[in-house]
Coordinates of C-alpha atoms and ligand atoms in Angstrom, one line a residue:
M1 CA -41.4 75.8 -68.7
K2 CA -39.3 76.1 -65.6
Y3 CA -41.8 78.7 -64.2
F4 CA -44.5 76.0 -64.1
K5 CA -42.5 74.4 -61.4
F6 CA -43.2 77.3 -59.1
L7 CA -46.7 78.2 -60.4
L8 CA -48.5 75.1 -59.0
P9 CA -47.1 75.4 -55.4
A10 CA -47.7 79.2 -55.5
T11 CA -51.3 78.7 -56.6
L12 CA -51.8 76.1 -53.8
L13 CA -50.3 78.5 -51.3
L14 CA -52.5 81.4 -52.5
N15 CA -55.6 79.2 -52.4
S16 CA -54.9 78.1 -48.8
L17 CA -54.1 81.7 -47.8
A18 CA -57.4 82.8 -49.4
F19 CA -59.2 80.0 -47.5
A20 CA -57.6 80.9 -44.2
Q21 CA -59.0 84.4 -44.6
S22 CA -62.5 83.4 -45.7
K23 CA -64.3 82.8 -42.5
V24 CA -67.3 80.6 -42.1
K25 CA -70.2 82.8 -41.0
N26 CA -73.2 80.5 -40.7
F27 CA -74.3 76.9 -40.4
T28 CA -75.2 75.1 -43.6
P29 CA -76.6 71.7 -42.5
G30 CA -75.5 68.8 -44.7
A31 CA -72.9 70.8 -46.7
I32 CA -69.1 70.2 -46.7
W33 CA -67.8 72.0 -43.6
P34 CA -64.2 73.0 -44.1
D35 CA -61.8 73.3 -41.2
N36 CA -59.0 75.9 -41.0
K37 CA -57.0 74.0 -43.6
G38 CA -59.9 73.8 -46.0
V39 CA -60.5 70.1 -45.3
H40 CA -64.0 68.7 -44.5
I41 CA -64.3 68.3 -40.7
N42 CA -63.7 64.6 -39.8
A43 CA -65.4 64.2 -36.4
H44 CA -68.4 61.9 -36.8
G45 CA -70.7 60.7 -34.0
G46 CA -69.1 63.5 -32.0
G47 CA -69.6 65.6 -28.9
I48 CA -68.5 69.1 -27.9
L49 CA -66.8 70.3 -24.7
F50 CA -66.8 74.0 -23.8
K51 CA -63.8 74.9 -21.7
N52 CA -62.3 78.3 -21.0
G53 CA -64.0 80.1 -23.8
T54 CA -63.3 77.5 -26.5
Y55 CA -65.4 74.7 -27.9
Y56 CA -63.7 71.3 -28.5
W57 CA -65.3 69.0 -31.0
F58 CA -64.3 65.3 -30.7
G59 CA -65.5 62.7 -33.2
E60 CA -64.7 59.6 -35.1
H61 CA -62.0 60.1 -37.7
K62 CA -63.3 58.2 -40.7
I63 CA -61.3 57.2 -43.8
A64 CA -62.6 56.9 -47.3
G65 CA -64.7 54.0 -48.5
G66 CA -66.5 51.3 -46.5
A67 CA -63.3 50.7 -44.5
G68 CA -64.1 54.0 -42.9
N69 CA -66.8 52.4 -40.8
K70 CA -64.1 50.8 -38.7
A71 CA -61.6 52.8 -36.6
M72 CA -58.4 53.0 -38.6
I73 CA -57.0 56.2 -37.0
G74 CA -58.9 57.2 -33.8
V75 CA -60.7 60.2 -32.4
H76 CA -60.2 63.6 -34.1
C77 CA -60.4 66.9 -32.2
Y78 CA -61.1 70.4 -33.5
S79 CA -61.4 73.7 -31.6
S80 CA -63.4 76.8 -32.2
K81 CA -64.3 80.1 -30.5
D82 CA -67.4 80.8 -32.6
L83 CA -68.8 77.4 -33.5
Y84 CA -68.5 78.2 -37.3
N85 CA -64.7 78.1 -37.8
W86 CA -62.9 75.0 -36.5
K87 CA -59.2 74.5 -36.1
D88 CA -57.7 71.0 -36.7
Q89 CA -56.2 69.9 -33.4
G90 CA -55.2 66.5 -34.7
I91 CA -55.9 63.0 -33.3
S92 CA -56.6 63.0 -29.6
L93 CA -56.9 59.2 -29.1
S94 CA -55.1 56.9 -31.5
V95 CA -56.1 53.3 -32.2
S96 CA -53.4 50.8 -31.3
E97 CA -51.1 49.0 -33.7
D98 CA -51.1 46.1 -31.3
P99 CA -53.7 43.6 -32.5
E100 CA -54.2 42.4 -28.9
N101 CA -55.2 45.8 -27.6
D102 CA -58.9 46.5 -27.0
I103 CA -58.7 49.5 -29.3
A104 CA -56.6 47.8 -32.0
K105 CA -56.7 49.4 -35.4
G106 CA -59.8 48.0 -37.2
C107 CA -62.0 47.9 -34.1
I108 CA -65.2 49.9 -34.1
L109 CA -64.9 53.0 -31.9
E110 CA -68.0 55.2 -32.0
R111 CA -69.6 58.3 -30.5
P112 CA -66.6 59.5 -28.4
K113 CA -67.5 62.2 -25.8
V114 CA -65.3 64.1 -23.5
V115 CA -66.0 65.7 -20.1
Y116 CA -63.8 67.6 -17.7
N117 CA -63.4 66.5 -14.1
A118 CA -62.8 69.5 -11.9
K119 CA -61.6 67.3 -9.0
T120 CA -59.0 65.4 -10.8
K121 CA -58.4 68.1 -13.4
K122 CA -58.4 65.4 -16.1
Y123 CA -60.3 65.2 -19.3
V124 CA -62.2 62.0 -19.6
M125 CA -63.3 60.4 -22.9
W126 CA -65.8 57.6 -23.2
F127 CA -66.8 55.8 -26.3
H128 CA -68.7 52.8 -27.7
L129 CA -66.2 50.0 -28.5
E130 CA -66.6 46.9 -30.5
L131 CA -63.5 44.6 -30.5
N132 CA -61.7 43.9 -33.7
G133 CA -63.3 41.3 -35.9
Q134 CA -66.4 40.8 -33.8
S135 CA -68.8 43.1 -35.6
Y136 CA -71.2 44.6 -32.9
K137 CA -71.1 41.6 -30.6
A138 CA -68.9 42.9 -27.8
A139 CA -71.0 46.0 -27.0
R140 CA -68.5 47.5 -24.6
T141 CA -67.8 51.0 -23.4
G142 CA -64.2 52.3 -23.3
V143 CA -62.6 55.1 -21.3
A144 CA -59.4 57.2 -21.9
I145 CA -58.0 60.2 -20.0
S146 CA -55.7 63.1 -20.6
D147 CA -54.3 66.1 -18.7
K148 CA -54.7 68.3 -21.8
V149 CA -58.0 68.8 -23.5
T150 CA -56.8 68.1 -27.0
G151 CA -54.9 64.9 -25.9
P152 CA -53.1 62.7 -26.4
Y153 CA -55.7 60.6 -24.4
A154 CA -54.4 57.4 -22.7
F155 CA -56.7 54.4 -23.1
I156 CA -57.6 52.9 -19.6
K157 CA -60.0 50.0 -20.1
S158 CA -63.1 48.7 -21.8
Y159 CA -65.9 46.7 -20.3
R160 CA -69.7 46.1 -20.0
P161 CA -71.0 48.3 -17.2
N162 CA -72.8 47.6 -13.9
A163 CA -72.1 43.8 -13.7
G164 CA -74.2 42.3 -11.0
F165 CA -76.2 45.5 -10.2
M166 CA -80.0 45.6 -10.5
P167 CA -81.5 48.8 -11.7
F168 CA -82.5 51.8 -9.6
Y169 CA -86.2 52.5 -9.8
P170 CA -87.0 56.2 -9.4
E171 CA -90.2 57.1 -7.6
G172 CA -93.2 56.6 -9.9
T173 CA -91.8 53.6 -11.7
P174 CA -94.8 51.2 -12.3
E175 CA -94.4 47.8 -10.6
S176 CA -94.8 46.3 -14.1
D177 CA -91.5 47.9 -15.2
K178 CA -89.5 46.2 -12.5
V179 CA -87.4 43.3 -13.6
N180 CA -87.6 39.9 -11.9
C181 CA -84.8 37.7 -13.3
E182 CA -86.6 34.6 -12.1
Q183 CA -89.4 35.5 -14.6
P184 CA -88.4 37.9 -17.3
K185 CA -91.6 39.3 -18.8
N186 CA -90.3 40.2 -22.2
K187 CA -87.4 40.2 -24.7
S188 CA -85.6 43.2 -23.2
E189 CA -85.8 41.8 -19.6
G190 CA -84.5 38.5 -21.0
F191 CA -81.5 40.3 -22.4
F192 CA -81.1 42.3 -19.2
C193 CA -81.0 39.1 -17.1
R194 CA -78.7 37.3 -19.5
D195 CA -76.2 40.2 -19.2
L196 CA -76.6 40.8 -15.4
P197 CA -73.6 38.7 -14.4
G198 CA -71.1 40.1 -17.0
G199 CA -72.4 43.7 -17.3
Q200 CA -75.0 45.3 -19.6
M201 CA -74.3 45.8 -23.3
A202 CA -73.2 49.4 -24.0
R203 CA -73.5 50.6 -27.6
D204 CA -74.7 54.1 -28.8
M205 CA -73.9 56.5 -26.0
N206 CA -73.5 60.0 -24.6
L207 CA -72.3 61.7 -21.4
F208 CA -74.1 64.3 -19.4
V209 CA -72.6 66.3 -16.5
D210 CA -75.3 67.7 -14.2
D211 CA -75.2 71.1 -12.3
D212 CA -74.0 69.3 -9.1
G213 CA -71.0 67.9 -11.0
K214 CA -72.3 64.3 -11.2
A215 CA -71.7 62.7 -14.5
Y216 CA -73.9 60.1 -16.3
H217 CA -73.3 57.7 -19.1
I218 CA -76.4 57.1 -21.2
F219 CA -76.2 54.1 -23.5
S220 CA -78.2 51.6 -25.6
A221 CA -78.3 48.3 -23.7
E222 CA -80.2 45.0 -23.9
E223 CA -79.6 44.6 -27.7
N224 CA -80.7 48.2 -28.0
F225 CA -84.1 47.5 -26.5
T226 CA -83.4 49.8 -23.5
L227 CA -81.4 52.9 -22.7
D228 CA -79.5 52.9 -19.4
V229 CA -78.9 56.1 -17.6
A230 CA -75.9 55.2 -15.4
E231 CA -74.0 57.2 -12.8
L232 CA -70.3 57.6 -13.1
N233 CA -67.9 57.6 -10.1
A234 CA -66.4 60.8 -8.7
D235 CA -63.5 60.9 -11.1
Y236 CA -65.7 59.9 -14.1
T237 CA -63.6 56.8 -15.0
G238 CA -66.0 54.1 -13.9
H239 CA -69.6 53.2 -13.1
T240 CA -71.0 53.2 -9.6
G241 CA -73.7 50.5 -10.1
K242 CA -76.6 53.0 -9.9
Y243 CA -78.5 53.2 -13.1
S244 CA -82.1 53.2 -14.4
R245 CA -83.6 51.6 -17.5
V246 CA -85.4 54.0 -19.9
Y247 CA -88.0 53.3 -22.5
A248 CA -87.5 49.5 -22.1
G249 CA -88.8 47.3 -24.9
H250 CA -88.4 50.0 -27.7
Q251 CA -85.2 50.0 -29.6
T252 CA -83.5 53.4 -29.1
E253 CA -80.1 54.6 -30.3
A254 CA -78.2 57.8 -30.5
P255 CA -79.2 59.4 -27.1
A256 CA -78.4 63.0 -26.5
L257 CA -79.2 64.7 -23.2
F258 CA -79.6 68.3 -22.1
K259 CA -81.2 70.2 -19.3
H260 CA -83.4 73.3 -19.6
N261 CA -85.3 75.1 -16.9
G262 CA -84.7 72.2 -14.5
I263 CA -86.2 69.6 -16.9
Y264 CA -84.1 66.8 -18.4
Y265 CA -84.5 66.3 -22.2
M266 CA -83.3 63.4 -24.2
I267 CA -83.4 63.1 -28.0
G268 CA -82.7 59.7 -29.6
S269 CA -83.4 57.7 -32.7
G270 CA -84.8 54.3 -33.8
T271 CA -82.5 51.5 -34.7
T272 CA -82.0 51.1 -38.5
G273 CA -78.3 50.8 -39.0
W274 CA -76.8 53.7 -41.0
A275 CA -80.2 54.6 -42.5
P276 CA -82.1 57.5 -41.0
N277 CA -85.4 57.1 -39.1
P278 CA -87.7 59.4 -37.1
A279 CA -86.1 61.0 -34.0
R280 CA -87.8 60.7 -30.6
W281 CA -87.7 62.9 -27.5
F282 CA -88.3 62.4 -23.9
T283 CA -88.4 64.5 -20.7
A284 CA -88.0 63.7 -17.0
K285 CA -87.9 65.6 -13.7
S286 CA -85.1 63.4 -12.4
I287 CA -82.3 62.1 -14.5
Y288 CA -83.2 58.5 -13.6
G289 CA -86.7 59.1 -14.8
P290 CA -89.5 58.1 -15.1
W291 CA -88.9 59.5 -18.6
T292 CA -92.0 60.5 -20.7
Y293 CA -91.9 59.8 -24.5
H294 CA -93.1 62.6 -26.7
G295 CA -92.7 61.4 -30.2
N296 CA -90.7 63.1 -33.0
P297 CA -89.4 66.6 -32.4
C298 CA -88.7 67.3 -36.1
I299 CA -91.1 69.3 -38.1
G300 CA -91.7 69.7 -41.9
K301 CA -90.2 68.1 -44.9
G302 CA -87.8 65.2 -44.1
A303 CA -89.0 65.2 -40.4
E304 CA -89.9 61.5 -40.7
I305 CA -86.2 60.7 -41.3
T306 CA -84.6 63.4 -39.1
F307 CA -83.8 65.3 -42.3
G308 CA -81.5 62.4 -43.2
G309 CA -79.5 62.4 -40.0
Q310 CA -79.3 60.7 -36.6
S311 CA -78.8 62.5 -33.3
T312 CA -75.4 62.7 -31.8
Y313 CA -75.3 65.6 -29.4
V314 CA -77.2 68.6 -28.1
L315 CA -75.0 71.6 -27.5
P316 CA -75.9 74.4 -25.1
V317 CA -74.5 77.6 -26.6
S318 CA -72.5 79.5 -24.0
G319 CA -73.7 82.9 -23.0
K320 CA -77.1 82.6 -24.7
K321 CA -80.4 81.8 -23.0
D322 CA -82.6 79.0 -24.2
A323 CA -79.9 78.3 -26.9
F324 CA -79.4 74.6 -27.7
I325 CA -78.2 73.1 -31.0
F326 CA -79.3 69.7 -32.1
I327 CA -76.4 67.9 -33.8
A328 CA -76.9 64.9 -36.0
D329 CA -74.8 62.8 -38.4
K330 CA -75.8 62.3 -41.9
W331 CA -73.9 59.0 -42.4
A332 CA -72.2 57.9 -45.6
P333 CA -71.5 54.3 -45.0
K334 CA -70.2 53.6 -48.5
D335 CA -67.7 56.5 -48.2
A336 CA -67.6 57.1 -44.5
I337 CA -65.3 60.1 -44.7
D338 CA -68.0 62.0 -46.6
G339 CA -70.5 61.9 -43.7
R340 CA -72.1 65.3 -43.1
Y341 CA -73.2 67.2 -40.1
L342 CA -76.7 68.6 -39.4
W343 CA -76.7 71.4 -36.9
L344 CA -80.1 72.8 -36.2
P345 CA -81.5 75.1 -33.5
I346 CA -83.9 73.7 -31.0
T347 CA -87.1 75.8 -30.6
F348 CA -88.9 75.8 -27.3
K349 CA -92.7 76.0 -27.2
G350 CA -93.2 76.3 -23.4
N351 CA -91.5 73.1 -22.3
D352 CA -92.0 71.4 -25.6
I353 CA -89.3 71.3 -28.3
E354 CA -89.3 71.4 -32.1
I355 CA -86.6 71.0 -34.6
N356 CA -87.1 72.7 -38.0
W357 CA -85.0 72.4 -41.1
L358 CA -83.0 75.4 -42.2
D359 CA -80.7 75.6 -45.2
S360 CA -78.6 78.1 -43.6
W361 CA -78.7 79.9 -40.2
D362 CA -76.5 81.6 -37.6
L363 CA -76.5 82.1 -33.8
K364 CA -78.5 85.4 -34.1
I365 CA -81.5 83.1 -34.3
F366 CA -81.2 82.8 -30.5
N367 CA -81.2 86.5 -29.8
Ligands
LIG1 C1 -76.4 53.4 -35.8 C2 -75.5 53.9 -34.7 O1 -76.2 55.0 -34.2 C3 -74.2 54.3 -35.3 O2 -73.4 54.9 -34.3 C4 -73.6 53.0 -35.8 O3 -73.4 52.1 -34.7 C5 -74.5 52.4 -36.8 N1 -75.8 52.2 -36.3 C6 -74.0 51.1 -37.4 O4 -74.9 50.5 -38.2

């Protein structure tokens, strides 16, 4: 009998040793994705930063059940050299135990993204923040910084961006797209003008750092009727007041930007809560636009619901040409921790893109 006392811990130890040696060798979209400890990766609505030969994946740490749709823990970070095998680096931004804090436990903290600022040598994290107990009403953005990539990140502030600033209109913007707050022409302009004094709503979001080192915050504004592409200041911790309105009047969420052959690409989704809907893609010659809408990039079975997912990031694969991975979340709102990740390669057809479903694939697809 006494041997049983040792048998169970020994079996657990052997199992974890066996797991530690069994390397992940491909992407299996929608499947459980174990980290180095054998635990399903917990980094939803995430983004990836590549720094000094290592990828860092930051995402929402979710807990089990419906409660997991709120931020009970914070932002989880993982690291990887090969994109298949991820090491748990722990919580990089923790929610606060102080109920008065903007990022109090129980708030909604979504879609965290991290960029590195070469000038300040700081890592800067932005996220969508909804204050505790206010559902999705606050529509703020939050920012936190760290000297170390994995954190801990210190929360700085949360707010609605670009208060008092009118949009920048890139060359080629039709007169009919310009807002006149004395006479808003439609619903989205009405929301824009309502929010002008206090700052624009900022919900689903992403960050993009251009070749010249300028960083941009792209977010759903105006009750999600418009996407704003907004310039960040030189240290990436605030907005400059320069921004453009993209695809106004159509509700778009989940923006993910990338650049290929000098063209800016953006993939987004419709606005149907946690339920999947068709993805949409856009291109532009300047980051501020005008952006051209191209419809749904997904092809084949399940394309009409983005294969069950919603865009969250597009990852350029380091060292490979024309290699971009479309990353989506397959949400599980009833048991948030069970959300899955869909990683699929982007196929270029000239300057057009396609996303096809694959049950399993690896980076050799880009060779
Ligand atoms: C869709 C968004 O993309 C998610 O980040 C989240 O805000 C859900 N809506 C909430 O319903």
